[in-house]
Each structure stands twice: as C-alpha cells, then as structure tokens.
Coordinates of C-alpha atoms and ligand atoms in Angstrom, one line a residue:
Chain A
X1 CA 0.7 76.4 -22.5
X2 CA -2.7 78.7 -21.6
X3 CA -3.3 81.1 -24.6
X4 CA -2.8 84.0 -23.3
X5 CA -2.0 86.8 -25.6
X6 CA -3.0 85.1 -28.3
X7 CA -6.8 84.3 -29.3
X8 CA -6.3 82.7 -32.8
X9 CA -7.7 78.3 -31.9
X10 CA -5.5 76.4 -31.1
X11 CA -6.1 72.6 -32.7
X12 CA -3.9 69.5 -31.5
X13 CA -3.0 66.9 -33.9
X14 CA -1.6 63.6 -32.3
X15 CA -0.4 61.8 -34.5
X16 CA 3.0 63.4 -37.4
X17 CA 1.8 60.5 -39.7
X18 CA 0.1 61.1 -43.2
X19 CA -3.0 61.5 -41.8
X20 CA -2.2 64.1 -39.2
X21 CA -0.2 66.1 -42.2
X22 CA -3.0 65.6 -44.5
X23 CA -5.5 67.1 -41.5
X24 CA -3.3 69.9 -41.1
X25 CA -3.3 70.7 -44.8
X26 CA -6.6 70.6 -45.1
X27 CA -7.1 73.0 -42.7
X28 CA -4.4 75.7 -43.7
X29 CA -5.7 75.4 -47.0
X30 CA -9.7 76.0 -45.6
X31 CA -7.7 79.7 -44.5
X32 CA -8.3 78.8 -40.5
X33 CA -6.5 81.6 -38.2
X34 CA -5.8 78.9 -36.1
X35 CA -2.3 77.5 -34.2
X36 CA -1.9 74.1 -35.0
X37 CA 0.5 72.0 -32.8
X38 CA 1.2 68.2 -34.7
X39 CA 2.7 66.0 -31.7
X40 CA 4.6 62.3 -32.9
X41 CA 6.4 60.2 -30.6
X42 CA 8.8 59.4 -33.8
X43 CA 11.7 61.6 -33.9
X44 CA 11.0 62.3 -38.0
X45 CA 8.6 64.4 -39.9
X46 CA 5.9 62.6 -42.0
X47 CA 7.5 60.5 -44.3
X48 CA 6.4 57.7 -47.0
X49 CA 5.4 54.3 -44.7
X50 CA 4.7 52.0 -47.7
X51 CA 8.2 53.5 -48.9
X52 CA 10.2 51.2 -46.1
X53 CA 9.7 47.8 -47.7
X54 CA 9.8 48.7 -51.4
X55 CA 13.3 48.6 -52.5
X56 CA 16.6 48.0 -51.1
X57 CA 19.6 50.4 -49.9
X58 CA 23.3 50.3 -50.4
X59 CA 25.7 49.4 -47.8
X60 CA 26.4 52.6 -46.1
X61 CA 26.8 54.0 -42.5
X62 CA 24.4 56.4 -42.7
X63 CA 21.7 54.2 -43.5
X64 CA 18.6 56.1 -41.3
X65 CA 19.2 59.5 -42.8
X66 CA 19.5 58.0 -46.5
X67 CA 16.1 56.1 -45.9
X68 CA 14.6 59.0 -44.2
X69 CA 15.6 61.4 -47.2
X70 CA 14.3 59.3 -49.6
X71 CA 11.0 58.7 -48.3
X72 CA 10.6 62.4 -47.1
X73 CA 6.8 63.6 -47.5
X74 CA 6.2 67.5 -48.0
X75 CA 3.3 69.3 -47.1
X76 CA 2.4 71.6 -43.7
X77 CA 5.3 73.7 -43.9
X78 CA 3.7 77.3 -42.4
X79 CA 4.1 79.3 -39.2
X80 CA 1.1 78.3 -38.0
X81 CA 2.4 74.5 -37.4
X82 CA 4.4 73.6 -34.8
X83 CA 5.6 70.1 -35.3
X84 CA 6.2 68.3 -31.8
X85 CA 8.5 65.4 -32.3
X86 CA 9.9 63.2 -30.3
X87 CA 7.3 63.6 -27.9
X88 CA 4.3 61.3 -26.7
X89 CA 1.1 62.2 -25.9
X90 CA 0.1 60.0 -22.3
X91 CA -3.5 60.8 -21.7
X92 CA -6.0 63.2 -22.5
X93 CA -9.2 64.7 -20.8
X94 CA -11.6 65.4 -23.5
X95 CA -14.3 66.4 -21.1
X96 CA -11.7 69.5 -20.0
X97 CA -9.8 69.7 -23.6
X98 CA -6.2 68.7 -21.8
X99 CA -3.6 66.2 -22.9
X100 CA -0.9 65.5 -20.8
X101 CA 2.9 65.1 -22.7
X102 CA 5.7 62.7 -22.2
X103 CA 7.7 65.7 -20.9
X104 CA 5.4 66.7 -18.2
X105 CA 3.8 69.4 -20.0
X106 CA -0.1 69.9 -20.9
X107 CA -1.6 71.0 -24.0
X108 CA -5.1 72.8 -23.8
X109 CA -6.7 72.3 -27.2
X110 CA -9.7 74.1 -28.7
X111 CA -10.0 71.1 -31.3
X112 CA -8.1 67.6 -30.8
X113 CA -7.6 65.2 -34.0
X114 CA -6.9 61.4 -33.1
X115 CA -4.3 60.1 -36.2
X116 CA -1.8 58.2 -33.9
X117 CA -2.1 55.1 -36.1
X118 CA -1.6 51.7 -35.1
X119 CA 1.6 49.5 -34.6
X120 CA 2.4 46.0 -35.6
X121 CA 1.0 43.4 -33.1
X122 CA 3.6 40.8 -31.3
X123 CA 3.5 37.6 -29.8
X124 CA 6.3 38.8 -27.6
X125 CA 6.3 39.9 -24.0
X126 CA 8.2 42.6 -22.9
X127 CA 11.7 43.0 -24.4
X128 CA 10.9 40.8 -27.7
X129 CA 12.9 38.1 -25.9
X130 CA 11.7 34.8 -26.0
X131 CA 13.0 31.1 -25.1
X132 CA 13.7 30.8 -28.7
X133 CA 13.7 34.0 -30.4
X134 CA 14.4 37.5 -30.4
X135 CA 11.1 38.8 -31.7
X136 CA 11.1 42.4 -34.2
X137 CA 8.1 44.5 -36.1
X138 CA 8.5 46.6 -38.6
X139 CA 6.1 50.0 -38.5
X140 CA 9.0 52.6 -38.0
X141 CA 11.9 54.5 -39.8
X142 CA 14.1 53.3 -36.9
X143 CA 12.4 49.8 -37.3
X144 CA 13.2 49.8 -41.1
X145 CA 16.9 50.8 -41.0
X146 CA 17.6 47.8 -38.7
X147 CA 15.7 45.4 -40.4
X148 CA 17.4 46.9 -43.8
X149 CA 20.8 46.7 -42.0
X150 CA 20.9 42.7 -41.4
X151 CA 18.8 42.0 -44.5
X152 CA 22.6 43.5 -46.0
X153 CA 24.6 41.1 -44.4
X154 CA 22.3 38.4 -46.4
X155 CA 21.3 36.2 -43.1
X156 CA 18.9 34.2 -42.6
X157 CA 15.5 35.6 -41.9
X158 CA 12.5 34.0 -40.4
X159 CA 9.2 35.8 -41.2
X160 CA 5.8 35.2 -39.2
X161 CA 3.0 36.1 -41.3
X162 CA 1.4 36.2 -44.7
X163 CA -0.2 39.5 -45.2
X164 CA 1.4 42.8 -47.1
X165 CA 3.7 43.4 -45.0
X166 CA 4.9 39.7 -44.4
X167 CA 5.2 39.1 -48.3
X168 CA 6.8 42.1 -49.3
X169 CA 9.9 41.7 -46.2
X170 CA 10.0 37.9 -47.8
X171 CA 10.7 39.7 -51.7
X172 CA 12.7 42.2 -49.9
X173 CA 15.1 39.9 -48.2
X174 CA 14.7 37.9 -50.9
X175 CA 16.4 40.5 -53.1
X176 CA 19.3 41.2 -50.7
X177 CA 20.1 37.5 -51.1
X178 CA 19.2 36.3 -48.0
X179 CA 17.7 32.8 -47.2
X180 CA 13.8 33.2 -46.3
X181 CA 11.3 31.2 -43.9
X182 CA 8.0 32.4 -43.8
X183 CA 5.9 30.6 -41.3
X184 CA 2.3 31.3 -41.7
X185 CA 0.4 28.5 -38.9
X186 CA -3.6 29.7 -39.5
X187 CA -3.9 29.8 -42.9
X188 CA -2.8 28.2 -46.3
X189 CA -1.0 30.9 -48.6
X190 CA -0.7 34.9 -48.2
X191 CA -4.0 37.3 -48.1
X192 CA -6.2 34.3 -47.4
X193 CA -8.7 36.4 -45.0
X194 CA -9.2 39.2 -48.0
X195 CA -8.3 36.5 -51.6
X196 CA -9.9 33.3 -50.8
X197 CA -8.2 29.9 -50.1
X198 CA -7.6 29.5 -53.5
X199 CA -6.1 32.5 -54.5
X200 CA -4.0 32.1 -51.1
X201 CA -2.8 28.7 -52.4
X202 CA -1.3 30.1 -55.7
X203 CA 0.2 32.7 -54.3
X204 CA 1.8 29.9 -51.4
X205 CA 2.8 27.9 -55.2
X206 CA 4.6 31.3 -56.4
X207 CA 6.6 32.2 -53.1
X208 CA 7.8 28.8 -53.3
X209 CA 9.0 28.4 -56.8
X210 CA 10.5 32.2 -56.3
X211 CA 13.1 29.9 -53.6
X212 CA 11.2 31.2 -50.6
X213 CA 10.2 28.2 -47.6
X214 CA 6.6 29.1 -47.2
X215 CA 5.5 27.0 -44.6
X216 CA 1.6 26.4 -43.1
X217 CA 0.1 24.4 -40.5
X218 CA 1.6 22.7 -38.0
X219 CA 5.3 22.7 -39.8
X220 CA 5.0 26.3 -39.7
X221 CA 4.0 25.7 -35.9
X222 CA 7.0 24.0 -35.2
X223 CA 9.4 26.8 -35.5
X224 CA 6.9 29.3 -33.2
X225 CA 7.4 30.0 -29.8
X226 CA 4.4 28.1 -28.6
X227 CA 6.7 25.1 -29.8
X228 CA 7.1 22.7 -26.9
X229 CA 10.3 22.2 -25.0
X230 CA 9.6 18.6 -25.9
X231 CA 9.9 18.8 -29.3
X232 CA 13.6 18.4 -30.1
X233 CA 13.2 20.8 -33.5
X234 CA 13.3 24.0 -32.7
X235 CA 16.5 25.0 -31.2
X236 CA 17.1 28.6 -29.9
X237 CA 17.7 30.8 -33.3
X238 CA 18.9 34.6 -33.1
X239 CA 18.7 35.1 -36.2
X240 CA 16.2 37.4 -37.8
X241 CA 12.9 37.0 -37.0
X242 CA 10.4 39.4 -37.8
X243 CA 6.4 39.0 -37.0
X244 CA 3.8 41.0 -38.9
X245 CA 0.7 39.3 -37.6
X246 CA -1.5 42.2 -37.8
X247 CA -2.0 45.2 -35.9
X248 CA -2.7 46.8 -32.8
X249 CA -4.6 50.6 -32.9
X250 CA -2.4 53.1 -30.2
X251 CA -5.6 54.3 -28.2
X252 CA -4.2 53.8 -25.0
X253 CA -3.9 57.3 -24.4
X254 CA -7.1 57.9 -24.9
X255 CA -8.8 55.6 -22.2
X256 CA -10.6 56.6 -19.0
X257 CA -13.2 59.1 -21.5
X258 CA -16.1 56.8 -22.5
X259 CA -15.2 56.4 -26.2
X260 CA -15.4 53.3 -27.9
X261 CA -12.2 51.7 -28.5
X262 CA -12.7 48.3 -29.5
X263 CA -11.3 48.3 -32.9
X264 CA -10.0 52.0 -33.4
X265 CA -11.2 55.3 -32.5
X266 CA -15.3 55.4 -34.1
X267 CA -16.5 58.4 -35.9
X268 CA -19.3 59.4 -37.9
X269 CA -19.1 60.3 -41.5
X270 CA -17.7 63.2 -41.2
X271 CA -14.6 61.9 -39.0
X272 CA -16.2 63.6 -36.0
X273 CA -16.0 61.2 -32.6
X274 CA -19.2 61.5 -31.0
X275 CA -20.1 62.5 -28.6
X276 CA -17.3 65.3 -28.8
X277 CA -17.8 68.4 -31.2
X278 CA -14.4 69.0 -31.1
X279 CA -12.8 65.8 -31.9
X280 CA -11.9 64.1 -34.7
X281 CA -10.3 61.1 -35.7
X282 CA -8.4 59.8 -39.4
X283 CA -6.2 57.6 -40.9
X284 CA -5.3 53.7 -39.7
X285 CA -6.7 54.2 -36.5
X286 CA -10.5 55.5 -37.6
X287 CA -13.3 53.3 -37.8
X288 CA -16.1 54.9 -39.7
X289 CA -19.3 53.9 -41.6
X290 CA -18.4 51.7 -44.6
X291 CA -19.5 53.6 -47.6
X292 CA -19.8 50.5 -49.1
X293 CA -22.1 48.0 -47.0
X294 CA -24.5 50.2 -45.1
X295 CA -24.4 49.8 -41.8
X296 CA -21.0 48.3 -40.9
X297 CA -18.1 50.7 -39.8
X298 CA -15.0 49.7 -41.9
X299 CA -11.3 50.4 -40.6
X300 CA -8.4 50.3 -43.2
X301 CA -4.8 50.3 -43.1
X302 CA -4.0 52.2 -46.1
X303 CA -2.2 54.8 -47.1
X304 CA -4.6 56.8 -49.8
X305 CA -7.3 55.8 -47.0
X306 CA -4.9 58.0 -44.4
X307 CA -5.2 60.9 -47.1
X308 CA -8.4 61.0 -47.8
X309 CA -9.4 60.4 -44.1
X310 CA -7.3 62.8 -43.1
X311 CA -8.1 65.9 -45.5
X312 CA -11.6 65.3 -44.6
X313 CA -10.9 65.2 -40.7
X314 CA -9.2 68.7 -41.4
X315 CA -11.9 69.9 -43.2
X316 CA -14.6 68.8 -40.5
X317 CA -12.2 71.1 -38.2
X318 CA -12.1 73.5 -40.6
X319 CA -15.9 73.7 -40.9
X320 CA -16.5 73.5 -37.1
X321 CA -14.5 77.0 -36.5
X322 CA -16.8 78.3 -39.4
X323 CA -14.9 77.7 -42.5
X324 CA -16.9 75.9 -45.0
X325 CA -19.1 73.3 -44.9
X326 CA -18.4 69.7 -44.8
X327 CA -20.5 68.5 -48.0
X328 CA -18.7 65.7 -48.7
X329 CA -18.4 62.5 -47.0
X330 CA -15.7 59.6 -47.4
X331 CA -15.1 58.7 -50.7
X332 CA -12.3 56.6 -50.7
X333 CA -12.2 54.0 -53.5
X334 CA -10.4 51.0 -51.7
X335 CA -7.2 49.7 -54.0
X336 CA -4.0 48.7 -53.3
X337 CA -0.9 47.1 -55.0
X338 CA 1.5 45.1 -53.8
X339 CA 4.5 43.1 -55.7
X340 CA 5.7 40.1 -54.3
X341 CA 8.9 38.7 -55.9
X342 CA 8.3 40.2 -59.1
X343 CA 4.5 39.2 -59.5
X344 CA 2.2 42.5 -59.0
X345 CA -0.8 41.7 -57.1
X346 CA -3.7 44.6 -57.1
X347 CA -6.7 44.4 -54.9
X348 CA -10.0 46.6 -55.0
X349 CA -13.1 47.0 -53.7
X350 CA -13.8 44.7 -50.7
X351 CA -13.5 41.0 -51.9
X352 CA -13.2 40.3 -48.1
X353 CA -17.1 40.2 -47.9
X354 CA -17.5 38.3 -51.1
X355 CA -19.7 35.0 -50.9
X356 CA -17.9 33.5 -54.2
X357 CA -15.3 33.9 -56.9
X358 CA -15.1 34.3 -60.5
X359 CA -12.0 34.1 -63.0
X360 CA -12.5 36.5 -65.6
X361 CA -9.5 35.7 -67.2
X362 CA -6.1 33.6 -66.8
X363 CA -5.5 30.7 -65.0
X364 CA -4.4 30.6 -61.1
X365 CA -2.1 27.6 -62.1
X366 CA 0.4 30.3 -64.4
X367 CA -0.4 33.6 -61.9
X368 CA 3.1 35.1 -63.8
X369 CA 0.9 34.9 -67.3
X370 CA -2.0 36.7 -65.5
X371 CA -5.3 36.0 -63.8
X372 CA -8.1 38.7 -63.2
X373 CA -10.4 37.4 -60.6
X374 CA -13.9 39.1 -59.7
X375 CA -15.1 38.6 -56.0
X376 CA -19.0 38.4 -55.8
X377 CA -21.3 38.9 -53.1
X378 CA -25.0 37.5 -53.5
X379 CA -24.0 37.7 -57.5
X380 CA -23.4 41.0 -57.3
X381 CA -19.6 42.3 -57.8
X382 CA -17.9 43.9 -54.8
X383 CA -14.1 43.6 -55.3
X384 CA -11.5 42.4 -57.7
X385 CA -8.1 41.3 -57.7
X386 CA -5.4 41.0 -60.8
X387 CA -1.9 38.8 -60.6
X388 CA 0.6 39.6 -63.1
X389 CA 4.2 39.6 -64.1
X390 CA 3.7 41.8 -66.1
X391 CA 0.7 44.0 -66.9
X392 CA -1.3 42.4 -69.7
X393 CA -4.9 42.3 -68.7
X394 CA -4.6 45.9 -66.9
X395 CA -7.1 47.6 -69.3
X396 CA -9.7 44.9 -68.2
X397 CA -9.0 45.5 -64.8
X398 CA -8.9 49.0 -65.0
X399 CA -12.6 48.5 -67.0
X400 CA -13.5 46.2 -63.9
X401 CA -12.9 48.6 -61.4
X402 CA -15.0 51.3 -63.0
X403 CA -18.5 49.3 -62.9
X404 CA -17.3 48.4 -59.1
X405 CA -16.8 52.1 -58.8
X406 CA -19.9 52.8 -60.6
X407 CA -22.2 50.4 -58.8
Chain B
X1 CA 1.2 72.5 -64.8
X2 CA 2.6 69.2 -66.3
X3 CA 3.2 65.7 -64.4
X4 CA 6.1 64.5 -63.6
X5 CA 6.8 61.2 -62.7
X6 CA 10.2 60.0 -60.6
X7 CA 11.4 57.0 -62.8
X8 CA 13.7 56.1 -60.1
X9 CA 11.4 55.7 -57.1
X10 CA 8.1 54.5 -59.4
X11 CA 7.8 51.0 -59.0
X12 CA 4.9 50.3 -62.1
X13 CA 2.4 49.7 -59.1
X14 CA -0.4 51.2 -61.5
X15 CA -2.0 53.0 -58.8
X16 CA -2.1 56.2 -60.7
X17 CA -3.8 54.7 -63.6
X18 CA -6.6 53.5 -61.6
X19 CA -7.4 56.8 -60.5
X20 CA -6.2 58.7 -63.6
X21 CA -6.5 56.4 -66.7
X22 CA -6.9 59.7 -68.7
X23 CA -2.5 60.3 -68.3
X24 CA -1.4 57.3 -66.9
X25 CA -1.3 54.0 -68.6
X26 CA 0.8 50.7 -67.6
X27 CA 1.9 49.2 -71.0
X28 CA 2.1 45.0 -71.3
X29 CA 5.0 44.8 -69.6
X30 CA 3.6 46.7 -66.7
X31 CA 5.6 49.5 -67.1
X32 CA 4.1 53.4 -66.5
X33 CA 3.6 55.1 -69.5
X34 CA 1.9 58.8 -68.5
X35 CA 1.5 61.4 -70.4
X36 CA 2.8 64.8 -68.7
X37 CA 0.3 67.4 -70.3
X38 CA -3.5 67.4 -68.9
X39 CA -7.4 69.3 -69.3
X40 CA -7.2 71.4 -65.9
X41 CA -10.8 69.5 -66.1
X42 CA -8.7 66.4 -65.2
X43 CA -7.4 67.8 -62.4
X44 CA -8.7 66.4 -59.4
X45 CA -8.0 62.8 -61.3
X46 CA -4.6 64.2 -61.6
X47 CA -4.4 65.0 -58.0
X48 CA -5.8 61.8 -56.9
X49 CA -3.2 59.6 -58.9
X50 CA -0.9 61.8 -57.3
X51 CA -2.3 60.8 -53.5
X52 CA -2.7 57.1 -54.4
X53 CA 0.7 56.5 -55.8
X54 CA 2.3 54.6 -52.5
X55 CA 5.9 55.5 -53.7
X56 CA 4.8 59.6 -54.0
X57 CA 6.7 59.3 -57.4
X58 CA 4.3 61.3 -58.8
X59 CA 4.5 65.3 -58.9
X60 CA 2.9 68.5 -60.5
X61 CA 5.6 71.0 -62.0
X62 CA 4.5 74.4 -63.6
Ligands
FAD1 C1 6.1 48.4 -44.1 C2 4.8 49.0 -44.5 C3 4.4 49.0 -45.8 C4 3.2 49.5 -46.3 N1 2.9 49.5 -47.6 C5 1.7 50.1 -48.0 C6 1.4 50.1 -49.4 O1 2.2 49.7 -50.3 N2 0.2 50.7 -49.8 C7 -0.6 51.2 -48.9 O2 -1.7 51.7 -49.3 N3 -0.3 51.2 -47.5 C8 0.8 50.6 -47.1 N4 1.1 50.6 -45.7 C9 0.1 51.2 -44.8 C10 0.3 52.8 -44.7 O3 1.6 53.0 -44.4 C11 -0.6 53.3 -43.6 O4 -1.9 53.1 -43.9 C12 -0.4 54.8 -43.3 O5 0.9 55.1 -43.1 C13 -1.2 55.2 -42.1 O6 -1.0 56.5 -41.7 P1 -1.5 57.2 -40.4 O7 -1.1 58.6 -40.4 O8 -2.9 56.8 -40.1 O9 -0.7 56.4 -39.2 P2 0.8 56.3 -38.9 O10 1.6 56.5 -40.1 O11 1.1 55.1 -38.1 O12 1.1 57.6 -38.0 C14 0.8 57.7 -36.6 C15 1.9 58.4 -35.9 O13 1.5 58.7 -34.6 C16 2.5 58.3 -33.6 N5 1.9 58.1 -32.3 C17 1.1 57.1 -31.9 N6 0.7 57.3 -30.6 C18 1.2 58.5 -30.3 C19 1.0 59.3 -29.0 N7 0.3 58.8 -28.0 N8 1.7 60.5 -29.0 C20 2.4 60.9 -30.1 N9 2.5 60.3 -31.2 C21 1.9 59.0 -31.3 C22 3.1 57.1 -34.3 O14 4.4 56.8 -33.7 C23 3.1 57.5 -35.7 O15 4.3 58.2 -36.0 C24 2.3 50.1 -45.3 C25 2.6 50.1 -43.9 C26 3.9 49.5 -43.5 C27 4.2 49.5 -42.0
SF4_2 S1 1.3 54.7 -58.7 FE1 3.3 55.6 -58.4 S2 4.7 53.8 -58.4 FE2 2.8 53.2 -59.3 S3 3.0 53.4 -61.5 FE3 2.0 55.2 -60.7 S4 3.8 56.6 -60.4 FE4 4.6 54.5 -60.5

C-alpha cells in the first residue's frame, strides 16, 4: 500500500493488544496527522486479558460473543486507525521499513511499534497431541471459551503449573465444580520463583485444604509426559489438561534484522529499539532498563505494565514526528493481585531479587486470617506481598507500599 | 466528572486503592468502598486506579 496521494505518516502497530491500543491512544491524543494501521492475528479488538480467568459464565451457546462483550476494552476509535484483524504479520525488513502480511500483502511503515506480546509456552509438539495427553494453553479469547466450555460440564481437569495463571484456572474450575490436579514438578507450592519457598509452601497448604490435589516433585512427575512407558501409572487421559508453564515472547517475525531477541524485544528508556529511530517496542514483549535495579533490563507480563509501556511507546512516536517531547521515562510501579480460591494474594515491588524475608504481620500457618510479608534485599526493602481472606491489614500494606514507592 | 465503579465485574482486587487511596478504600472484609466525587488535583491518581484495575470496572462519568 505505497502512499501515494496521501502524505500524512503512516505508523504500523503489530500487535491489537492493550499495549498496541494504549500506543495508538497516546499518539491520537499527542494530535499526530498520521495513519495509523493496528495489525492482530486475533480475530477481536483489544479486549480485557486478565478478564478470561476471573469469573465464570453461564451455560449458553453463544459462549465467545458473551465473553468477548464482557471483557470489551474501548479506546482508538478514530478515522485515523485502521484496525487489521485477523491478519498476521510474517516478517519485516526494518532496514527498508516493509512488513510482509499473512495475506500476501506488504505494509510500508514510516514508524513500526513491536506489541505482539507473548503466548503461553508448551511442552507439546505440534498438534498438542501426546502419548498421554491432549495438551491446551490459555492466552486467547478463542482459548478461553473452550477452556470455559468443559470447565461447564464439571470434568476433570489436570493443570501443569503453579504461577497466576495456573492458580487462578485451579479456583476457576474449582468454582464450576470440577475435580482439580495441579501438578507442579520443579518447585514446592505456587509463585515460588517470585514468594520464596515458604510463602510457596503455605500457599501449596491452602490449595489443598480448598479440595484442590496440588501435587510436587516427582508425584507430580508421574502424571507428565516425560513419564515412562514403564511406569504402569499414568494411563492415557483426555481429559482436560491445560499447561501454563510460562511464556514464550512472538518475535519470530522479526528475525533476520540484528535485534536482540533473547528474552523479548530490548529498548531503551524511552521504548525506542536501537538501533532503529523509528521503532519502538511495549507491553509483555519489551525488555527495558529496570527502573528499579540500575543496570538490569526488566521484562513484565502485566497488564498496567502493557499500559504504561504502551502510552509511553506512543508518545516516543509521537515525539519522533515532532510532537512533544518525551520527558518522562517508565514509571510503572510493579503490583498485582490475584485471588486464589477465595484468599487474595497482592504482590509489589520486586521480592524476586530479595535476599531475605520478613513477616510484618500474621502468621503463614492461618494465611485466610492475614499475613503481610516484606521482602528485603541487602536489609533494604524491595517488594512486599499480603495474603488475606479478607482485607484486614490493607491499610498497612497500602502504608508499605508507599515507602517502597518512595525509596 | 465522578467515578464510577461496575459492582458487577469488580472483584475487591484493591488495585485502585494502591494507586488512588485518596477515593478508593477496601473495608475489613475486603470489599471496595470508593468514593465517587474527587480534587481534579487527584486526577492522574484517579486515572491510574482506573488503568490498574485488571477487571476495567472502574470508569469516569461527567
Ligand atoms: C489468563 C490470563 C490472566 C491474566 N491476569 C492478569 C491479572 O490479573 N493482572 C495482570 O496485571 N495481568 C494479567 N495477565 C497478563 C496481561 O493480560 C498481559 O500483561 C497483557 O494483556 C499484555 O498485553 P500486550 O498488549 O503486551 O500483549 P497481548 O495482549 O498478548 O497482545 C499481543 C497481540 O498481538 C498478536 N500478535 C502476536 N504476533 C503477531 C503477529 N506476528 N502479527 C499480528 N498479530 C500478532 C497476539 O495474538 C495478541 O493479540 C493475564 C494474562 C492471562 C493470559
Ligand atoms: S481494582 Fe478494580 S476490581 Fe479491584 S477493587 Fe478496584 S475496581 Fe474493584
């Protein structure tokens, strides 16, 4: 599509996620006269992500559309957009500004921003068939209405995994009635990498006692694939069995230009992927400079992250055609929440680097009654987490976070 | 310009507070408490809690 007639720049976003939205708002909103073309190999506009494992839906045949209404994000509705859906970006040329389309087409950009995002990793070949299972991930709108679909029918559900998106499937099929495995074979208890073993271990206790089969080690093992033929257990099962073992960045496309994909797409602090002026990169798939530990790049899989990566991504844009300057640089706070059959858990800061723990309040042994816990590196705080029913040490948490903030 | 929250797809998550404490509070049973009116000075706080919260139950109504 050579711009002929018209001169206005034209900017590609890859990527209809809320990080590509959230780059196009910012730019319509800087007053660019530019075209903006979003391409998204999903068939939807944006919608809510966390949105697909939070609650559950009634019985219905029109299960997709109901989901997709109710998790419907607004934003980038203007004649300048065009949203391109349905279609993939293959490859792109950066040195000559090209990207070449699943439907044969190419797309001539003036300024390219990466926000394809990542997708769930597998331990599955091909089709998701194994000896003993059939494998499924959950990342899309197409993923979550047939994963919401048997969790209906109340089966039995086999769940590989023991991070967000592991726990919260377990309370979800949990809450459809269904009978839940989670098989977690590298660690002790959910979140281990990012809470500590012992944090990990109550929250093992509490998926337990909540009637779910949380099982570690070598009996989790058992039931995986890499399970021998000569151990008589496992027995081919078809039932539902859904891995979320982490995540694999979608930068495949982008191979063959000299960037550094290692771990994501990496940009400086302005979102900007170097050595390229005119591309930028935001949301789950950007690696950038950690604002808090100097010198590491950080890379986070969250959805405010997306946002605030992405406005500022559109506003480097923005400033690059002359509108504005970027002053600001990443400020994103990290904090997330998370409730796993009915016990909130909310994480901040970055207790992943901590050297040692500290319980401020509560006891790990009664997590339903409570616990604040502070995560310290070389004595000084760097992240927090809080484990409640209900919400009764949330002003001391909330106090906690602001001297993390403040720090 | 007053907030509104959707008391059907909030789910308490207290993300709001956090980045708002000013209008949103969770009470002892962890449920959201907010109050609607704000200081237009508040309102990039305002804006924020309306980003963070993962459920987008959050909105700003004139
Ligand atoms: C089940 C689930 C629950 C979650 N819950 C929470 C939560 O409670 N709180 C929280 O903070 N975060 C949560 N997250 C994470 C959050 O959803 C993500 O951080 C956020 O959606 C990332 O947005 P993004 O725009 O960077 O990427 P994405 O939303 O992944 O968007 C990228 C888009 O690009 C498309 N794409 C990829 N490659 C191409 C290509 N070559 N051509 C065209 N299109 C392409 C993808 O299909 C996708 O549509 C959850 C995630 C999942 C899966
Ligand atoms: S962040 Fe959203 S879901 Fe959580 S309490 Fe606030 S409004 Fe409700």
């Amino acid at each position: 599509m050579p711009a002929t007639a018209d001169r206005r720049p034209l900017i590609g976003i890859v990527g209809s996620g809320i990080a590509g939205l959230r780059a196009a708002d910012a730019i319509l909103k800087c007053e660019v006269d530019a075209r903006i073309v979003v391409f998204g190999d999903e068939a939807h506009r944006t919608y809510n992500r966390p949105g697909l494992t939070k609650k559950r839906y009634p019985l219905s045949g029109a299960l997709e559309k109901t989901i997709a209404e109710d998790v419907r994000v607004k934003g980038a509705d203007n004649d300048a957009v065009t949203w391109r859906l349905g279609i993939r970006v293959e490859t792109a040329d950066l040195g000559d500004r090209i990207l070449r389309l699943s439907t044969g087409e190419t797309f001539e950009y003036d300024r390219l921003v990466i926000a394809s995002g990542i997708r769930p990793r597998t331990s599955a070949r091909g089709d998701g068939e194994c000896e003993l299972h059939t494998h499924r991930t959950l990342r899309g709108l197409g993923d979550a209405r047939y994963i919401h679909h048997r969790l209906q029918a109340g089966e039995k559900v086999t769940i590989v995994g023991a991070g967000f998106v592991a726990c919260e499937l377990a309370s979800l099929a949990k809450e459809y009635g269904c009978e839940v495995l989670v098989l977690e074979a590298l660690r002790r208890g959910p979140f281990e990498s990012v809470l500590g073993e012992r944090v990990a271990m109550t929250l093992g206790r509490w998926l337990a006692q909540q009637g779910v089969t949380f099982l570690t080690g070598d009996s989790a093992r058992k039931f995986l694939c890499e399970a021998k033929p000569s151990n008589p257990e496992p027995a081919s099962d078809r039932s539902l069995f859904i891995e979320a073992i982490g995540s694999v960045p979608n930068v495949e496309w982008l191979h063959g230009n000299g960037l550094d994909l290692s771990d994501g797409v990496r940009v400086d602090e302005y979102m900007r992927v170097s050595p390229w002026e005119n591309v930028f990169a935001a949301g789950d798939i950007a690696r950038y400079p950690d604002p808090w530990a100097a010198g590491n790049l950080t890379r986070m899989e969250f959805w405010k992250n997306a946002i605030d990566t992405g406005d500022l991504a559109g506003r480097s844009v923005a400033a690059s055609l002359g509108h504005g300057s970027v002053t600001s640089r990443i400020g994103y706070f990290p904090s997330m929440t998370t409730e796993v059959l009915g016990l909130r858990i909310q994480i901040a800061g970055d207790p992943k680097t901590s050297d040692s723990m500290e319980i401020v309040c509560g006891d790990l042994d009664r997590p339903d009654q409570g616990v604040l816990v502070a995560y310290l590196r070389e004595g000084a705080m760097i992240g927090a987490a809080y484990l409640d029913k209900g919400a009764r040490f949330n002003s001391a948490y909330i106090k906690l976070l602001r001297s993390l903030r403040e720090r | 310009m007053k907030i509104v929250v959707d008391r059907v797809k909030c789910q308490n998550h207290g993300q709001c507070a956090i980045s708002a404490p000013t209008n949103f509070e969770l009470d002892a049973d962890g449920k959201l408490q907010y109050q609607e009116a704000f200081d237009e000075e508040n309102i990039s706080d305002i804006e924020d809690a309306v980003d963070a919260c993962p459920l987008q139950a959050i909105q700003l109504k004139s």
